[in-house]
Coordinates of C-alpha atoms and ligand atoms in Angstrom, one line a residue:
M77 CA -72.5 -91.4 41.4
C78 CA -70.4 -94.3 42.7
G79 CA -69.1 -93.9 46.3
I80 CA -66.0 -95.2 48.0
V81 CA -65.4 -95.6 51.8
A82 CA -62.4 -97.4 53.3
Y83 CA -61.4 -97.8 56.9
L84 CA -58.2 -98.8 58.7
G85 CA -57.9 -98.2 62.4
Q86 CA -58.6 -99.6 65.9
R87 CA -62.4 -99.8 65.7
E88 CA -64.9 -102.3 64.2
A89 CA -64.6 -101.6 60.5
T90 CA -68.0 -102.9 59.2
P91 CA -70.4 -100.4 61.0
I92 CA -68.1 -97.5 60.0
L93 CA -68.1 -98.7 56.4
T94 CA -71.9 -99.2 56.2
E95 CA -72.6 -95.9 57.9
G96 CA -70.2 -94.2 55.5
L97 CA -72.0 -95.7 52.6
K98 CA -75.3 -94.3 53.9
R99 CA -73.7 -90.9 54.0
L100 CA -72.9 -91.3 50.3
E101 CA -76.4 -92.7 49.3
Y102 CA -77.4 -89.2 48.1
R103 CA -75.0 -89.4 45.3
G104 CA -77.1 -92.0 43.6
Y105 CA -76.4 -95.7 43.2
D106 CA -78.0 -99.0 42.3
S107 CA -75.9 -101.7 44.1
A108 CA -73.4 -101.8 47.0
G109 CA -70.7 -104.0 48.4
I110 CA -68.1 -104.4 51.1
A111 CA -64.9 -106.4 51.7
V112 CA -63.0 -106.8 54.9
I113 CA -59.9 -108.9 55.9
R114 CA -60.3 -111.0 59.0
D115 CA -57.9 -113.7 60.2
G116 CA -56.1 -113.9 56.9
E117 CA -59.3 -114.2 54.9
L118 CA -61.0 -111.8 52.5
L119 CA -64.7 -111.6 53.2
I120 CA -67.0 -110.0 50.6
R121 CA -70.7 -109.2 50.6
R122 CA -72.5 -107.5 47.7
S123 CA -76.1 -106.7 47.0
V124 CA -78.4 -105.0 44.5
G125 CA -80.5 -102.1 45.8
R126 CA -80.3 -100.1 49.0
I127 CA -77.6 -100.2 51.7
S128 CA -80.2 -101.7 54.0
A129 CA -80.3 -104.7 51.7
L130 CA -76.5 -105.0 52.0
E131 CA -76.7 -104.7 55.8
Q132 CA -79.2 -107.5 56.0
K133 CA -76.9 -109.6 53.9
I134 CA -74.0 -108.9 56.2
G135 CA -75.9 -109.5 59.4
S136 CA -73.2 -110.1 62.1
D137 CA -71.0 -112.0 59.7
L138 CA -68.4 -109.3 59.3
A139 CA -67.7 -108.4 62.9
G140 CA -64.2 -108.6 64.4
T141 CA -62.1 -106.7 61.9
T142 CA -60.6 -103.2 61.7
V143 CA -59.9 -103.0 58.0
G144 CA -62.2 -102.9 55.0
I145 CA -63.5 -101.2 51.9
A146 CA -67.0 -100.5 50.7
H147 CA -68.7 -99.1 47.7
T148 CA -71.9 -97.9 46.1
R149 CA -72.1 -98.5 42.4
W150 CA -74.0 -96.5 39.7
A151 CA -74.0 -98.8 36.7
T152 CA -71.9 -97.7 33.7
H153 CA -70.4 -101.0 32.2
G154 CA -72.8 -103.9 32.9
A155 CA -76.2 -104.0 34.5
P156 CA -76.8 -103.3 38.2
T157 CA -76.5 -106.9 39.3
E158 CA -74.8 -108.5 42.3
S159 CA -72.0 -109.9 40.1
N160 CA -71.2 -106.5 38.7
A161 CA -71.3 -104.8 42.1
H162 CA -68.0 -103.9 43.7
P163 CA -65.6 -105.0 45.3
H164 CA -64.1 -107.0 42.6
C165 CA -61.3 -109.5 43.1
D166 CA -58.2 -110.8 41.3
A167 CA -58.0 -114.4 40.0
N168 CA -56.9 -115.8 43.4
G169 CA -59.5 -114.1 45.3
R170 CA -56.8 -112.5 47.5
L171 CA -57.2 -108.9 46.4
A172 CA -60.3 -106.7 46.5
L173 CA -60.8 -103.4 44.8
I174 CA -63.5 -100.7 44.6
H175 CA -63.5 -98.2 41.8
N176 CA -65.2 -94.9 40.8
G177 CA -64.7 -93.8 37.2
I178 CA -64.3 -95.6 33.9
I179 CA -61.4 -97.6 32.5
E180 CA -61.5 -96.7 28.8
N181 CA -59.1 -99.3 27.5
Y182 CA -60.6 -102.1 29.5
R183 CA -61.3 -104.2 26.5
V184 CA -57.6 -104.3 25.5
L185 CA -56.5 -105.0 29.0
R186 CA -59.2 -107.7 29.4
T187 CA -58.0 -109.5 26.2
F188 CA -54.4 -109.3 27.4
L189 CA -55.4 -110.8 30.8
E190 CA -57.6 -113.5 29.2
E191 CA -54.6 -114.5 27.0
Q192 CA -52.7 -115.1 30.3
G193 CA -55.5 -117.6 31.2
I194 CA -57.4 -115.3 33.6
E195 CA -61.2 -115.9 33.8
F196 CA -63.5 -113.0 34.5
A197 CA -66.5 -113.2 36.8
S198 CA -68.2 -109.9 35.7
E199 CA -68.7 -107.6 32.7
T200 CA -67.2 -104.6 34.5
D201 CA -64.2 -102.5 33.6
T202 CA -63.4 -102.5 37.3
E203 CA -62.8 -106.2 37.5
V204 CA -60.2 -105.7 34.7
L205 CA -58.4 -103.3 37.0
A206 CA -58.5 -105.7 39.9
Q207 CA -57.2 -108.5 37.8
L208 CA -54.5 -106.4 36.3
I209 CA -53.2 -105.3 39.8
G210 CA -53.4 -109.0 40.8
H211 CA -51.4 -110.0 37.8
F212 CA -48.6 -107.6 38.7
Y213 CA -48.7 -108.4 42.4
D214 CA -45.4 -109.7 43.8
G215 CA -45.8 -109.0 47.5
N216 CA -46.0 -105.2 47.4
L217 CA -49.5 -103.9 46.8
G218 CA -48.4 -100.2 46.4
K219 CA -46.0 -101.2 43.7
A220 CA -48.6 -103.5 41.9
V221 CA -51.2 -100.7 41.9
R222 CA -48.7 -98.1 40.5
R223 CA -47.6 -100.6 37.8
A224 CA -51.2 -101.4 36.8
L225 CA -52.3 -97.8 36.7
R226 CA -49.6 -96.9 34.3
E227 CA -51.3 -99.1 31.8
V228 CA -54.7 -97.6 32.3
R229 CA -56.5 -95.0 30.2
G230 CA -59.5 -93.4 31.8
T231 CA -60.6 -92.2 35.2
F232 CA -60.4 -93.8 38.6
G233 CA -60.7 -93.3 42.3
I234 CA -59.8 -96.7 43.9
A235 CA -59.2 -98.4 47.2
V236 CA -57.5 -101.8 47.3
L237 CA -57.0 -104.5 49.9
H238 CA -54.8 -107.6 49.8
V239 CA -54.9 -110.5 52.2
D240 CA -51.1 -110.8 52.3
E241 CA -50.9 -107.2 53.5
P242 CA -53.8 -107.0 56.0
D243 CA -52.7 -103.7 57.6
T244 CA -52.6 -101.7 54.4
I245 CA -55.0 -100.0 52.1
V246 CA -53.8 -98.5 48.8
A247 CA -55.8 -95.6 47.3
A248 CA -55.2 -93.8 44.1
R249 CA -57.0 -91.3 41.9
R250 CA -57.2 -89.8 38.4
G251 CA -60.2 -87.7 37.6
S252 CA -62.4 -89.1 40.3
P253 CA -62.1 -87.6 43.8
L254 CA -60.5 -89.3 46.7
I255 CA -60.0 -87.9 50.2
I256 CA -58.0 -89.4 53.1
G257 CA -59.4 -88.6 56.5
I258 CA -56.7 -88.7 59.2
G259 CA -58.0 -89.5 62.6
K260 CA -56.3 -90.7 65.8
D261 CA -54.7 -94.0 64.9
E262 CA -57.2 -94.4 62.1
Y263 CA -57.9 -93.5 58.5
V264 CA -61.1 -93.1 56.7
I265 CA -60.8 -92.9 52.9
A266 CA -63.7 -91.7 50.9
S267 CA -64.8 -90.2 47.6
D268 CA -66.8 -87.5 49.4
A269 CA -66.1 -85.6 52.7
S270 CA -69.5 -86.4 54.0
A271 CA -68.4 -90.0 54.8
I272 CA -65.4 -88.7 56.7
I273 CA -66.4 -85.7 58.8
Q274 CA -68.1 -87.6 61.6
H275 CA -64.7 -89.2 62.3
T276 CA -62.2 -86.4 61.6
P277 CA -62.0 -82.9 60.0
Q278 CA -58.4 -83.5 59.0
V279 CA -58.0 -84.6 55.4
I280 CA -55.7 -84.7 52.5
Y281 CA -57.0 -84.5 48.9
L282 CA -55.3 -86.8 46.5
S283 CA -54.5 -85.2 43.2
D284 CA -54.6 -86.9 39.8
N285 CA -52.1 -89.8 39.3
E286 CA -51.2 -90.0 43.0
V287 CA -51.2 -93.2 45.0
A288 CA -51.4 -93.3 48.8
V289 CA -50.2 -96.4 50.7
V290 CA -52.0 -96.2 54.1
S291 CA -50.9 -98.5 56.9
R292 CA -51.1 -98.7 60.7
D293 CA -47.7 -96.9 60.8
G294 CA -48.8 -93.9 58.7
F295 CA -49.2 -93.1 55.1
H296 CA -47.1 -92.1 52.2
T297 CA -48.1 -90.7 48.8
T298 CA -46.3 -91.0 45.5
N299 CA -46.9 -90.5 41.9
L300 CA -47.4 -93.4 39.5
E301 CA -43.6 -93.7 39.1
A302 CA -43.1 -94.0 42.9
A303 CA -41.6 -90.5 43.3
P304 CA -42.7 -89.2 46.8
V305 CA -45.3 -86.4 46.8
T306 CA -45.8 -84.3 49.9
K307 CA -49.4 -83.6 50.8
E308 CA -50.8 -80.8 52.9
I309 CA -53.3 -81.7 55.7
E310 CA -56.4 -79.6 55.3
E311 CA -59.4 -79.0 57.5
V312 CA -63.0 -79.7 56.2
E313 CA -65.3 -77.0 57.4
W314 CA -68.6 -78.9 57.1
K315 CA -70.3 -79.8 60.3
L316 CA -72.0 -83.1 61.0
E317 CA -75.4 -81.6 61.7
Q318 CA -75.4 -80.2 58.1
L319 CA -75.6 -83.8 57.0
E320 CA -78.6 -84.6 59.2
L321 CA -82.3 -84.2 58.3
G322 CA -83.3 -82.4 61.5
E323 CA -87.0 -81.7 61.6
H324 CA -87.4 -82.2 57.8
Q325 CA -88.7 -85.3 56.0
H326 CA -86.3 -84.9 53.1
F327 CA -83.0 -83.2 52.4
M328 CA -84.5 -81.3 49.5
A329 CA -87.1 -79.7 51.9
K330 CA -84.3 -79.0 54.4
E331 CA -82.2 -77.3 51.7
I332 CA -85.1 -75.3 50.2
F333 CA -85.9 -73.9 53.7
E334 CA -82.2 -73.4 54.5
Q335 CA -81.8 -70.9 51.6
P336 CA -82.1 -67.7 53.5
E337 CA -79.4 -68.8 55.9
A338 CA -77.3 -70.3 53.1
L339 CA -77.3 -67.0 51.2
R340 CA -76.4 -65.1 54.4
N341 CA -73.4 -67.3 54.7
G342 CA -72.6 -66.9 51.0
M343 CA -72.6 -63.1 51.3
R344 CA -71.1 -62.9 54.8
G345 CA -68.0 -60.6 54.8
R346 CA -68.2 -60.2 51.0
I347 CA -70.4 -57.1 50.8
E348 CA -69.2 -53.8 52.2
L349 CA -72.3 -51.7 52.1
P350 CA -70.9 -48.3 53.2
D351 CA -68.2 -48.5 50.5
G352 CA -70.7 -50.0 48.0
K353 CA -68.1 -52.7 47.4
V354 CA -67.8 -56.5 46.9
V355 CA -64.8 -58.3 48.2
L356 CA -64.3 -61.8 46.8
G357 CA -60.9 -62.8 48.4
G358 CA -60.6 -66.0 46.3
L359 CA -60.4 -63.9 43.1
A360 CA -57.5 -61.8 44.3
P361 CA -54.8 -63.7 42.3
A362 CA -56.8 -63.1 39.1
M363 CA -58.3 -59.7 39.8
R364 CA -56.2 -57.5 37.4
E365 CA -56.8 -59.8 34.5
L366 CA -60.5 -60.3 35.3
V367 CA -61.3 -56.6 35.6
R368 CA -59.7 -56.0 32.2
C369 CA -61.3 -59.0 30.5
K370 CA -63.0 -58.6 27.1
R371 CA -65.4 -61.5 27.3
I372 CA -66.6 -64.0 29.8
I373 CA -67.7 -67.6 29.1
L374 CA -69.7 -69.4 31.8
T375 CA -69.7 -73.2 31.5
A376 CA -71.6 -75.7 33.5
C377 CA -74.1 -78.6 33.5
G378 CA -77.7 -79.0 34.7
T379 CA -78.9 -76.6 37.3
A380 CA -75.6 -74.8 37.4
W381 CA -76.1 -74.1 33.7
H382 CA -79.4 -72.5 34.5
A383 CA -77.7 -70.3 37.2
S384 CA -75.1 -69.4 34.5
L385 CA -77.9 -68.2 32.2
V386 CA -79.0 -65.8 35.0
G387 CA -75.4 -64.8 35.4
E388 CA -75.1 -64.0 31.7
Y389 CA -78.0 -61.5 32.0
L390 CA -76.5 -60.0 35.1
I391 CA -72.9 -59.7 33.8
E392 CA -74.0 -58.2 30.5
D393 CA -76.5 -55.8 32.1
I394 CA -74.7 -54.8 35.2
A395 CA -71.0 -55.2 34.3
R396 CA -71.5 -54.6 30.6
I397 CA -69.1 -57.3 29.6
P398 CA -70.0 -59.7 26.7
C399 CA -70.9 -63.0 28.3
E400 CA -71.9 -66.4 26.9
V401 CA -73.1 -69.6 28.5
E402 CA -71.9 -73.0 27.3
Y403 CA -73.0 -76.5 28.1
A404 CA -69.7 -77.9 29.4
S405 CA -70.3 -81.1 27.5
E406 CA -70.5 -79.2 24.2
F407 CA -67.8 -76.7 24.9
R408 CA -65.2 -79.4 25.6
Y409 CA -65.4 -80.9 22.2
R410 CA -66.2 -77.9 20.1
N411 CA -62.7 -76.5 19.7
P412 CA -63.9 -73.2 21.1
L413 CA -62.5 -69.9 20.1
I414 CA -60.7 -68.4 23.1
S415 CA -59.3 -65.0 22.2
D416 CA -57.1 -62.8 24.2
G417 CA -58.9 -61.4 27.3
T418 CA -61.4 -64.3 27.5
V419 CA -62.2 -65.5 31.0
V420 CA -63.8 -68.9 31.4
I421 CA -65.8 -69.5 34.6
A422 CA -66.8 -73.1 35.6
I423 CA -69.8 -73.2 37.8
S424 CA -70.4 -76.4 39.8
Q425 CA -72.0 -77.4 43.1
S426 CA -69.8 -80.5 43.5
G427 CA -66.7 -79.2 41.7
E428 CA -66.3 -82.7 40.3
T429 CA -68.6 -82.9 37.3
A430 CA -66.6 -84.6 34.6
D431 CA -67.8 -82.5 31.7
T432 CA -67.3 -79.2 33.5
L433 CA -63.8 -80.2 34.5
A434 CA -63.0 -81.2 30.9
A435 CA -64.4 -77.8 29.7
L436 CA -62.2 -76.1 32.2
R437 CA -59.1 -78.0 31.0
E438 CA -59.9 -77.2 27.4
A439 CA -60.1 -73.5 28.3
Q440 CA -56.8 -73.7 30.1
E441 CA -55.2 -75.5 27.2
K442 CA -56.3 -72.5 25.0
G443 CA -54.8 -70.0 27.4
A444 CA -57.9 -68.6 29.1
L445 CA -57.9 -67.3 32.6
T446 CA -60.1 -69.9 34.4
L447 CA -62.2 -69.3 37.5
G448 CA -64.5 -71.5 39.5
I449 CA -67.7 -70.9 41.3
V450 CA -67.9 -74.0 43.4
N451 CA -69.6 -75.3 46.6
S452 CA -67.5 -78.2 47.5
V453 CA -64.3 -77.0 49.2
G454 CA -61.2 -78.6 48.0
S455 CA -62.9 -80.2 45.0
T456 CA -61.1 -80.8 41.7
I457 CA -62.5 -77.7 39.9
A458 CA -61.8 -75.5 42.9
R459 CA -58.2 -76.7 42.9
E460 CA -57.6 -76.6 39.1
T461 CA -58.9 -73.1 38.4
D462 CA -56.6 -70.0 38.6
A463 CA -58.8 -68.5 41.2
G464 CA -62.4 -68.8 42.4
V465 CA -65.3 -68.2 44.8
Y466 CA -66.9 -70.7 47.1
L467 CA -70.6 -70.7 47.5
H468 CA -70.4 -71.4 51.2
V469 CA -74.0 -72.7 51.3
G470 CA -73.1 -75.9 53.1
P471 CA -73.3 -79.4 51.8
E472 CA -76.2 -80.1 49.4
I473 CA -77.4 -83.7 49.8
G474 CA -80.7 -83.7 47.8
V475 CA -80.0 -84.7 44.2
A476 CA -82.2 -81.9 42.9
S477 CA -80.1 -78.8 43.5
T478 CA -81.8 -76.0 45.3
K479 CA -79.7 -73.9 47.6
A480 CA -76.6 -74.4 45.4
F481 CA -78.7 -72.7 42.6
T482 CA -79.6 -69.7 44.6
G483 CA -76.0 -69.6 46.0
Q484 CA -74.6 -69.6 42.5
V485 CA -76.9 -66.8 41.4
T486 CA -75.9 -64.8 44.5
I487 CA -72.2 -65.2 43.7
L488 CA -72.8 -64.2 40.1
A489 CA -74.8 -61.2 41.2
M490 CA -71.9 -60.2 43.4
L491 CA -69.4 -60.8 40.6
A492 CA -71.5 -58.6 38.3
A493 CA -71.5 -55.8 40.8
L494 CA -67.7 -56.2 41.5
L495 CA -66.9 -55.9 37.8
G496 CA -69.5 -53.2 37.1
R497 CA -68.2 -51.0 39.9
R498 CA -64.6 -51.4 38.6
R499 CA -65.6 -50.5 35.1
H500 CA -68.4 -48.0 35.0
M501 CA -71.0 -48.3 37.8
S502 CA -71.3 -45.4 40.2
H503 CA -70.8 -45.8 43.9
A504 CA -74.5 -44.9 44.6
A505 CA -75.8 -47.4 42.0
C506 CA -73.6 -50.2 43.3
Q507 CA -74.5 -49.4 46.9
E508 CA -78.3 -49.5 46.1
Y509 CA -77.9 -52.9 44.2
L510 CA -75.8 -54.4 47.0
N511 CA -78.2 -53.2 49.6
A512 CA -81.1 -55.0 47.8
L513 CA -78.9 -58.1 47.4
S514 CA -78.1 -58.2 51.1
K515 CA -81.9 -58.2 51.9
M516 CA -82.7 -61.1 49.6
P517 CA -82.6 -63.7 52.4
E518 CA -85.6 -62.0 54.0
A519 CA -87.4 -61.9 50.6
I520 CA -86.8 -65.6 50.2
E521 CA -88.1 -66.2 53.7
K522 CA -91.3 -64.5 52.6
A523 CA -91.5 -66.6 49.4
L524 CA -91.1 -69.8 51.4
E525 CA -94.5 -69.0 53.0
L526 CA -95.9 -70.3 49.7
T527 CA -95.3 -73.9 50.7
S528 CA -98.9 -74.8 51.6
Q529 CA -100.3 -73.0 48.5
T530 CA -97.8 -74.8 46.2
R531 CA -98.8 -78.1 47.9
Q532 CA -102.5 -77.5 47.1
I533 CA -101.7 -76.7 43.5
A534 CA -99.5 -79.7 43.1
A535 CA -102.3 -81.9 44.6
R536 CA -104.8 -80.5 42.1
F537 CA -102.7 -81.3 39.1
I538 CA -101.1 -84.5 40.3
E539 CA -102.6 -86.4 37.4
S540 CA -101.3 -84.0 34.8
N541 CA -98.4 -85.7 32.9
N542 CA -97.3 -82.6 31.0
W543 CA -96.4 -79.2 32.3
L544 CA -95.2 -76.1 30.6
Y545 CA -93.0 -73.4 32.3
L546 CA -92.7 -70.0 30.6
G547 CA -90.6 -67.0 31.4
R548 CA -88.9 -64.1 29.6
G549 CA -85.6 -62.3 30.2
L550 CA -84.2 -63.2 33.6
Q551 CA -87.2 -65.4 34.2
Y552 CA -86.5 -67.7 31.2
P553 CA -83.7 -69.6 33.1
I554 CA -86.1 -69.8 36.0
A555 CA -88.7 -71.4 33.8
L556 CA -86.1 -73.9 32.7
E557 CA -85.1 -74.6 36.3
G558 CA -88.7 -75.0 37.5
A559 CA -89.3 -77.5 34.7
L560 CA -86.1 -79.4 35.5
K561 CA -87.0 -79.6 39.2
L562 CA -90.4 -81.1 38.4
K563 CA -88.9 -83.7 35.9
E564 CA -86.1 -84.7 38.1
I565 CA -88.0 -85.7 41.2
S566 CA -91.6 -86.3 40.2
Y567 CA -90.9 -87.8 36.8
I568 CA -93.6 -85.6 35.3
H569 CA -92.7 -84.3 31.8
A570 CA -92.2 -80.6 31.9
E571 CA -90.7 -78.2 29.4
G572 CA -89.3 -74.7 30.1
L573 CA -89.5 -72.1 27.3
P574 CA -88.9 -68.4 26.7
A575 CA -92.6 -67.4 26.8
A576 CA -92.6 -65.8 23.3
E577 CA -91.2 -69.0 21.7
M578 CA -94.3 -70.9 22.7
K579 CA -96.2 -69.7 19.7
H580 CA -93.6 -71.3 17.4
G581 CA -94.6 -74.8 18.2
P582 CA -95.3 -75.8 21.8
I583 CA -98.6 -73.9 21.7
A584 CA -100.0 -76.9 19.8
L585 CA -99.7 -78.9 23.0
I586 CA -101.9 -76.6 25.1
N587 CA -105.3 -77.8 26.2
E588 CA -107.4 -77.9 29.4
D589 CA -105.3 -80.7 30.8
M590 CA -102.1 -78.7 30.6
P591 CA -100.9 -76.7 33.6
V592 CA -98.8 -73.7 32.4
V593 CA -96.6 -72.0 35.0
I594 CA -95.9 -68.5 33.8
I595 CA -93.5 -66.2 35.6
A596 CA -95.1 -62.7 35.2
V597 CA -93.3 -60.5 37.7
H598 CA -93.0 -56.7 37.4
D599 CA -90.2 -56.0 35.0
H600 CA -89.8 -54.4 31.6
L601 CA -91.3 -57.5 30.0
Y602 CA -94.4 -57.7 32.1
E603 CA -96.8 -56.5 29.4
K604 CA -95.3 -58.9 26.9
V605 CA -95.7 -61.8 29.3
V606 CA -99.4 -60.8 29.9
S607 CA -99.9 -61.2 26.1
N608 CA -98.4 -64.7 26.4
I609 CA -100.8 -65.5 29.2
E610 CA -103.7 -64.5 27.0
E611 CA -102.4 -66.9 24.3
V612 CA -102.4 -69.8 26.7
R613 CA -105.9 -68.9 28.1
S614 CA -107.5 -68.7 24.7
R615 CA -106.4 -72.3 24.1
G616 CA -107.9 -73.5 27.4
G617 CA -104.6 -73.9 29.2
H618 CA -104.6 -73.6 33.0
V619 CA -102.4 -70.6 34.1
I620 CA -100.4 -70.7 37.3
A621 CA -98.7 -67.3 37.6
V622 CA -95.8 -66.4 39.7
A623 CA -96.4 -62.7 40.2
T624 CA -95.2 -59.7 42.2
E625 CA -97.0 -59.1 45.4
G626 CA -99.7 -56.4 45.0
D627 CA -100.3 -57.1 41.3
E628 CA -104.1 -57.1 41.1
N629 CA -104.3 -57.1 37.3
I630 CA -103.0 -60.7 37.2
R631 CA -106.1 -61.9 39.1
H632 CA -108.1 -61.6 35.9
L633 CA -105.6 -63.6 34.0
A634 CA -104.5 -66.6 36.0
E635 CA -106.4 -69.3 37.9
D636 CA -103.7 -69.7 40.5
I637 CA -101.3 -66.9 41.6
L638 CA -98.2 -67.4 43.6
Y639 CA -97.2 -63.9 44.9
V640 CA -93.5 -63.3 45.6
P641 CA -92.1 -60.2 47.3
D642 CA -91.4 -57.1 45.2
V643 CA -87.6 -56.9 44.7
P644 CA -85.4 -55.2 42.0
A645 CA -85.8 -56.8 38.6
A646 CA -82.1 -58.0 38.6
L647 CA -82.6 -60.0 41.7
Q648 CA -86.1 -61.5 41.0
P649 CA -84.8 -64.9 40.0
L650 CA -83.8 -65.5 43.6
V651 CA -87.4 -65.2 44.7
T652 CA -89.3 -66.6 41.7
V653 CA -87.4 -69.9 41.8
I654 CA -88.6 -70.6 45.4
P655 CA -92.3 -71.4 44.6
L656 CA -91.1 -73.6 41.6
Q657 CA -88.8 -75.6 43.9
L658 CA -91.7 -76.0 46.4
L659 CA -94.1 -77.0 43.6
A660 CA -91.8 -79.7 42.4
Y661 CA -91.1 -80.9 45.9
H662 CA -94.7 -81.3 46.8
A663 CA -95.6 -83.0 43.5
A664 CA -92.9 -85.6 44.1
V665 CA -94.0 -86.2 47.7
L666 CA -97.6 -86.5 46.6
R667 CA -96.7 -89.0 43.9
G668 CA -94.8 -91.0 46.4
C669 CA -91.4 -90.5 44.7
D670 CA -88.1 -90.9 46.4
V671 CA -87.4 -87.2 46.6
D672 CA -83.8 -87.2 47.6
K673 CA -82.7 -90.2 45.5
P674 CA -84.7 -89.9 42.2
R675 CA -84.3 -92.8 39.8
N676 CA -81.4 -92.9 37.4
L677 CA -80.0 -89.6 38.6
A678 CA -76.7 -88.9 40.4
K679 CA -75.8 -86.0 42.6
S680 CA -72.4 -85.7 41.1
V681 CA -71.8 -86.9 37.6
T682 CA -68.2 -87.9 37.4
V683 CA -68.4 -89.7 34.1
E684 CA -68.9 -88.3 30.6
Ligands
G6P1407 C1 -76.1 -83.6 38.1 C2 -77.1 -83.2 39.3 C3 -77.6 -81.9 39.0 C4 -76.5 -80.9 38.8 C5 -75.6 -81.3 37.7 C6 -74.3 -80.4 37.7 O1 -76.9 -83.9 37.0 O2 -78.1 -84.2 39.4 O3 -78.4 -81.4 40.1 O4 -77.1 -79.6 38.5 O5 -75.2 -82.6 37.9 O6 -73.6 -80.7 38.9 P1 -72.6 -79.7 39.5 O7 -72.1 -80.4 40.7 O8 -71.5 -79.5 38.5 O9 -73.2 -78.4 39.8

């Protein structure tokens, strides 16, 4: 979604800002803009489309300054036009502001400002905020920002400049992340650490309703009432090379192929094989309550929701604890029943998804113990939960989530073993399970060898506009995830279903033009899935089976077979998802789609 970068220091600001915007491109955007102060003048450039279009517009015009703010916008209020792009100004054109989030009461505020004679240049809620701060400005930008934000309902991450205070940037947040990178004699403020880490690993994370006034003499943080707040300086562990493509053409491919290593990192130091034990240090503060819990609710959105469905099977089967999965967007408004002993676990790659965060807060309001399974270190969900586990799979840049998915499933598999062992599982059974889990990176490496076969299949069906994905049991969430991957990046319509449900309606769609991906690995449902394959075949559907290595029987049933390594049933989702990720990736490349920045999608959805 929208991205913020701001710079104040000794170096040329413009290249640092545009480079920062490029680091945020992956989040999804449709227009971009920049404002700098030079010789007492506010200079602004905005453009629709890619950062490269903005760079062309800037040319060499904005050289010779060391302070500025820049933004990528993902349209919410008002179309993606140049006039709606950020930065927005106050009525005198002396203040510039960039904003992530939504000002919910912007209509009331706009009417109030119009009554004061202020004219608006855009349709955005953001301009209302810029005008409001301008309205309150009396020579102290920090004070004006705090004053205006006290009137605002909604969410914001903002950075503000004023020509009368050319050595100051004011930043503030509520519900939309903002990080201040602290370098040597310079500050880089951004909504995402990826725009900061090439400059400095030292950061502070602003919390909700905090305002930072950053100047050449240092920075100070307060709440909206101007009471000082002390912030801790933390270190971002991501490395710059994790944000580079390396030998790959797309981040999605890089991240698909990184999965073995990512999972090794996610499991490192957490599995003690001789003891048959899982150690998740981040859960320590909540361990007593967690082990005694009566019910677990997993809440998430998108791909993380699919990982949660796998988690539900694992937690019920291995830990024997009742577990439910809830779409965060539904859970938050449903007035959910949270009884004594309920643990709510929010699962999120970014740790910033607005619905997941709201679901978490709803659970906290109702007294649940809340945990997070999050990738982004220091993110809001990570900080607001009672305890949690980081994925440690490294930054995920491709909008279509891949390594975060397998990372989430791996953590859930470890959590199931941890709880199972504490409740009823034997040492030997746990050891065997963990032994198999720790070997999953090698099994994934093997599954990645399917890349050329998946490319061929994708090429053969590239004209098909409808695909079906079927799976049962643990493979049902994988069918959903496979279909989502295809939709997201290749814009081909795909539906994922529990295989047996097909006969209750979707079977009417099947004909010879319909590729049907069926996950038919060796588990207790294999025979049932075979019957479902027969149902597809007898209607002329083309079957692409994901099957267990060595399964000869399937050769009579499927036109295409993607063999994955034979691993214990509970861990099969970690290998069966691999060919489906590859299939979607190759289909998108063959269709000429923008794999890493698919249309209309955002990496991190920080609005409702
Ligand atoms: C967006 C992304 C998805 C992601 C979902 C949840 O829709 O495009 O890839 O699965 O948000 O994101 P989270 O960061 O909470 O896992």
